[in-house]
XYZ file of C-alpha atoms in Angstrom:
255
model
C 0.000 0.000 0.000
C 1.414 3.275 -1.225
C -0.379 6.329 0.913
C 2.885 8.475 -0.355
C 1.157 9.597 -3.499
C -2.206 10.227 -2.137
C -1.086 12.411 0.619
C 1.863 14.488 -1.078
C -1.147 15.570 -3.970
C -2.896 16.548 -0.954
C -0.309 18.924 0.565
C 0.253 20.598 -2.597
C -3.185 21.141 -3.235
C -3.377 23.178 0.280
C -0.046 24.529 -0.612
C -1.612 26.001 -3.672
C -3.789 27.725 -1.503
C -1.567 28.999 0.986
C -0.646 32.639 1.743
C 2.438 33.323 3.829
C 0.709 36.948 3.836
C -2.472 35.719 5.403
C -3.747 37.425 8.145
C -7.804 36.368 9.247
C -9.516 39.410 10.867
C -11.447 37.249 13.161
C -13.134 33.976 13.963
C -15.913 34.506 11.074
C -12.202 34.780 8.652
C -10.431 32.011 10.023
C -13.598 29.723 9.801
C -14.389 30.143 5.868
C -10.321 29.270 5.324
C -9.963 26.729 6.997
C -13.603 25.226 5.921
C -12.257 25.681 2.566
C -8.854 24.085 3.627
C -10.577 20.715 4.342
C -12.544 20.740 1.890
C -9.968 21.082 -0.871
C -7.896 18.237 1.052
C -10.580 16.110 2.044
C -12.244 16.045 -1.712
C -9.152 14.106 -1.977
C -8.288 12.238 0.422
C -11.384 10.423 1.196
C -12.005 8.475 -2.188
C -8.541 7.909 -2.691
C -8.477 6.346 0.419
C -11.536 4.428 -0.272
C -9.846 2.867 -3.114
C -6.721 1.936 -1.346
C -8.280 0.410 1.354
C -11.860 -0.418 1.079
C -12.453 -2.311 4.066
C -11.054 0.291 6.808
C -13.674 3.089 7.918
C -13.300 6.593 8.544
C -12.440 7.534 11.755
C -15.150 9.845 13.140
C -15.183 12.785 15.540
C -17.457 10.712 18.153
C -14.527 7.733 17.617
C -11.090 10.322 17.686
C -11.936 9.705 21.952
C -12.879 6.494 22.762
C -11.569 3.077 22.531
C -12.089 1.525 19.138
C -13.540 -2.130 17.840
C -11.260 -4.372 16.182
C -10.854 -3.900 12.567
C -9.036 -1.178 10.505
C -9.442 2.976 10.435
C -8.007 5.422 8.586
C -7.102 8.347 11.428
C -6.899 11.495 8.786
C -6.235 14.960 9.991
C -6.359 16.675 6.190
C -5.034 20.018 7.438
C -3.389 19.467 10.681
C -2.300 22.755 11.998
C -5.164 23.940 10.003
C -5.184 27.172 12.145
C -0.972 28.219 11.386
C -2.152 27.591 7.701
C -4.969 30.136 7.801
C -2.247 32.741 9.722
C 0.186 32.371 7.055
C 2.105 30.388 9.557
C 4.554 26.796 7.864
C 3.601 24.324 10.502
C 0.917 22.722 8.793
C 0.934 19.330 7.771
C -1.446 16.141 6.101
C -1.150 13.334 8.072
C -3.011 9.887 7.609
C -2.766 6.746 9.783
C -4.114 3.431 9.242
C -5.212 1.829 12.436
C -5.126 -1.709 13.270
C -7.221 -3.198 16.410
C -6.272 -0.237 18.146
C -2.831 0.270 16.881
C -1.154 2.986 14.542
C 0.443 0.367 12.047
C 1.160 2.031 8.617
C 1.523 6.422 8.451
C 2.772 9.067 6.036
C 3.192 12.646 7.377
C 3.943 15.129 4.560
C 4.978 19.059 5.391
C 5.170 20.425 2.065
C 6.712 23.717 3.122
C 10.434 22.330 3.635
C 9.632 19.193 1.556
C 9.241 17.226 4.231
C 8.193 13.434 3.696
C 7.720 11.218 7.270
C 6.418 7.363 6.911
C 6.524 4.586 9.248
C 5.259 1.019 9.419
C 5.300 -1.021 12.401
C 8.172 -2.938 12.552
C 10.364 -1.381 10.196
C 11.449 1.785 11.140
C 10.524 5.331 10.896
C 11.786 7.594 7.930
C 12.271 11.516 6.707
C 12.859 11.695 3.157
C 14.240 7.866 2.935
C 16.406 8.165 5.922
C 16.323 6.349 9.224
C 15.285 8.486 12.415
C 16.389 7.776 16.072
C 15.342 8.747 19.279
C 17.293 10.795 21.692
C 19.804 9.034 23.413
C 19.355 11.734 26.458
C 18.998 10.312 29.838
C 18.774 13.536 32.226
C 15.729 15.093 32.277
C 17.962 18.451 33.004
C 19.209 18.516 29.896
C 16.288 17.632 28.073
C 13.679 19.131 25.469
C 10.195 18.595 26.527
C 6.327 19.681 25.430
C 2.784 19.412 25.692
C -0.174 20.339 23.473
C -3.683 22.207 24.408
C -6.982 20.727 25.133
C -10.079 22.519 23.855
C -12.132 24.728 24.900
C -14.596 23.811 27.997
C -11.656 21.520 30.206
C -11.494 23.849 32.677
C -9.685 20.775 34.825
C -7.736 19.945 32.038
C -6.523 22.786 31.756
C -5.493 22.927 35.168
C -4.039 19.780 34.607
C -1.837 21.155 31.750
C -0.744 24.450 33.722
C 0.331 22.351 36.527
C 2.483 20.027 34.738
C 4.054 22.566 32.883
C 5.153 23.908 35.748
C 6.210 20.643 37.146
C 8.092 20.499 33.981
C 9.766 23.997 34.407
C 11.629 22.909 37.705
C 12.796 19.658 35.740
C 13.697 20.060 32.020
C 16.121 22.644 30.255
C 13.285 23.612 28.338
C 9.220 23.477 28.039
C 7.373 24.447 25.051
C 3.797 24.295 24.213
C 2.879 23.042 20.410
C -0.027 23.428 18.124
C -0.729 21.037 16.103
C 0.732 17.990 18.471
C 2.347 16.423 15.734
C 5.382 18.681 15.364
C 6.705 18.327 18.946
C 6.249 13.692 18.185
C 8.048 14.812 14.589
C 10.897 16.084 16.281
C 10.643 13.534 18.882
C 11.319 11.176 15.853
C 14.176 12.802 14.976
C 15.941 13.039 17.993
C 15.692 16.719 18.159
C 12.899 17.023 21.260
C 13.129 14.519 24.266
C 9.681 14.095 26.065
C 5.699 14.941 24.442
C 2.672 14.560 27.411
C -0.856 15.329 26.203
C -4.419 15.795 27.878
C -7.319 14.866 25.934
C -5.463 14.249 23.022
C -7.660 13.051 19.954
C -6.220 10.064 17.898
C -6.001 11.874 14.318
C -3.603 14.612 16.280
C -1.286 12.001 18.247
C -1.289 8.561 15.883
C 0.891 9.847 13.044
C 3.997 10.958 15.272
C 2.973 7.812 18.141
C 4.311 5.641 15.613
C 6.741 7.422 14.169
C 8.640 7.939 17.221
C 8.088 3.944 19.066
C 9.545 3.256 14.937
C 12.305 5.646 16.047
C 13.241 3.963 19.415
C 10.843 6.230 21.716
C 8.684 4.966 24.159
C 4.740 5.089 24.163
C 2.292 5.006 27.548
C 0.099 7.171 29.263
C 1.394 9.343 31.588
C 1.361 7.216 34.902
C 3.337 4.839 32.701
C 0.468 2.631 32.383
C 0.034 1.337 28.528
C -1.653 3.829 26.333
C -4.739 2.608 23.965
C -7.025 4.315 21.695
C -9.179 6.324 23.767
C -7.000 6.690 26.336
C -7.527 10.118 28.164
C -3.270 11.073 27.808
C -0.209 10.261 26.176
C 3.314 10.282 27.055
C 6.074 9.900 24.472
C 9.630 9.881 25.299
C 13.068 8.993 24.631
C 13.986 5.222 26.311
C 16.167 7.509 29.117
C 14.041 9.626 29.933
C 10.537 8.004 30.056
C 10.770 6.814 33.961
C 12.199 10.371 34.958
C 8.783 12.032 32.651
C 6.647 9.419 34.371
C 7.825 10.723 37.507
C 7.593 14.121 37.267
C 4.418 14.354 35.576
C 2.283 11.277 38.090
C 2.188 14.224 40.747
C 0.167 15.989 38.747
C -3.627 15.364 40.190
C-alpha cells in the first residue's frame, strides 16, 4: 500500500492555496479558510483512500476519543495545523494513519513547506525523506527538550491539569514548550531533536501519526502514569527510552 502519493497531492493542493501573507480578521475569517482548507484536502483524500483500502472506515469525531472495535481505520487529519495555515504560519501538515485493532500500524506525514516526507510502518522503522530516524539518546531530564499540546475549549480541569504540569516540567527540564498542532513536537521527537511529548485529551487523528513514528524511532509510548496507552485513552506520554521513567515521575504528581 502506497499512501505516499495520495497524501503528497494533498499537501500541494493546500499549498496552492496557501498565503504566507495571510492574516484572518477574526473567527468569522479564520472559519471560511480553513472550511475551505478541508474541503480542498478532504475532496481528496477520502475516495482515494476508499480505493486503497476499502475495508477500513473513517475515523469519526465521536470515535477520535474512545476506545475503538477491532478492525481497521483510517485516522486522517487533512489540514493538521489547520489554524498556522490560515495565519500564514509553515507548521501545517497532512497526516493519515491506518489503524489496526487499536494500533497505529502504517503512516505518512507530509509538510510540504520544507519538503518534508515522514512514513513509518510497524516494525520497520521510521523515515524523513528515505532516511532512518532515532530517538534521543538523552537520559537527564535536566538537559532535556520537553512539550505538551492544548486541550479545547470547555476543560477547565484539564486545563489545570496542563498548567500544573508545565510547571512541574519547568523545575525539571532545560526547556518546556507548548505546540499546536501535536504532531510537530512527536516529529521532532522522531528525529531526535525534542526529548519528552505529554498530552491531555489528546484526539487520535492529532497524536497517531507521530505515536508511531517515534516507538519506529526507538521512543517509548504510555500514558502518563506509565500505564500502557490505547485508543481512547484520556493522555499520552512519548519519550526517549532515558528519559521516560524520569517524565513518568515528574508528571504522576500531577492530580
Amino acid at each position: 500500500m502506497n499512501l505516499t502519493p495520495v497524501v503528497t497531492e494533498a499537501a500541494d493542493r493546500l499549498l496552492a492555496v496557501f498565503s504566507a501573507d495571510a492574516r484572518p480578521g477574526g473567527k468569522s475569517d479564520m472559519f471560511e479558510a480553513g472550511s475551505r482548507n478541508e474541503t480542498v484536502a478532504l475532496d481528496l483524500l477520502r475516495p482515494a483512500l476508499k480505493e486503497l483500502r476499502p475495508e477500513a472506515v473513517w475515523l469519526d469525531d465521536e470515535m477520535e476519543t474512545t476506545p475503538l472495535p477491532p478492525g481497521e481505520f483510517w485516522a486522517v487529519d487533512a489540514v493538521e495545523g489547520n489554524v498556522n495555515h490560515v495565519h500564514g504560519m509553515p507548521e501545517w501538515c497532512v497526516t493519515v494513519t491506518l489503524i489496526r485493532d487499536g494500533e497505529p500500524v502504517h503512516t505518512v506525514v507530509r509538510q510540504p513547506i520544507g519538503d518534508r516526507t515522514y512514513t513509518a510502518t510497524r516494525g520497520e522503522g521510521a523515515y524523513l525523506n528515505g532516511k532512518r530516524l532515532r530517538a534521543s539518546a538523552k537520559t537527564d531530564l535536566d538537559a532535556a527538550i520537553v512539550s505538551t499540546g492544548q486541550a479545547e475549549a470547555g476543560l477547565p480541569n484539564t486545563h489545570r491539569r496542563i498548567g500544573e504540569s508545565i510547571t512541574a516540567m519547568l523545575d525539571e527540564a532545560l526547556l518546556v514548550r507548548a505546540f499546536v498542532p501535536s504532531t510537530f513536537p512527536l516529529l521532532l521527537l522522531a528525529s531526535g531533536q525534542h526529548d519528552v511529548f505529554w498530552q491531555y485529551e489528546p484526539v487520535l487523528p492529532g497524536i497517531a501519526p507521530g505515536m508511531l513514528l517515534a516507538t519506529e524511532a526507538g521512543g517509548v509510548v504510555s500514558r502518563i502514569d506509565g500505564s500502557p496507552w490505547r485508543a481512547g485513552s484520556p493522555d499520552v506520554l512519548v519519550a526517549a527510552p532515558g528519559l521516560h521513567s524520569a517524565a513518568v515521575s515528574v508528571l504522576s504528581a500531577v492530580a
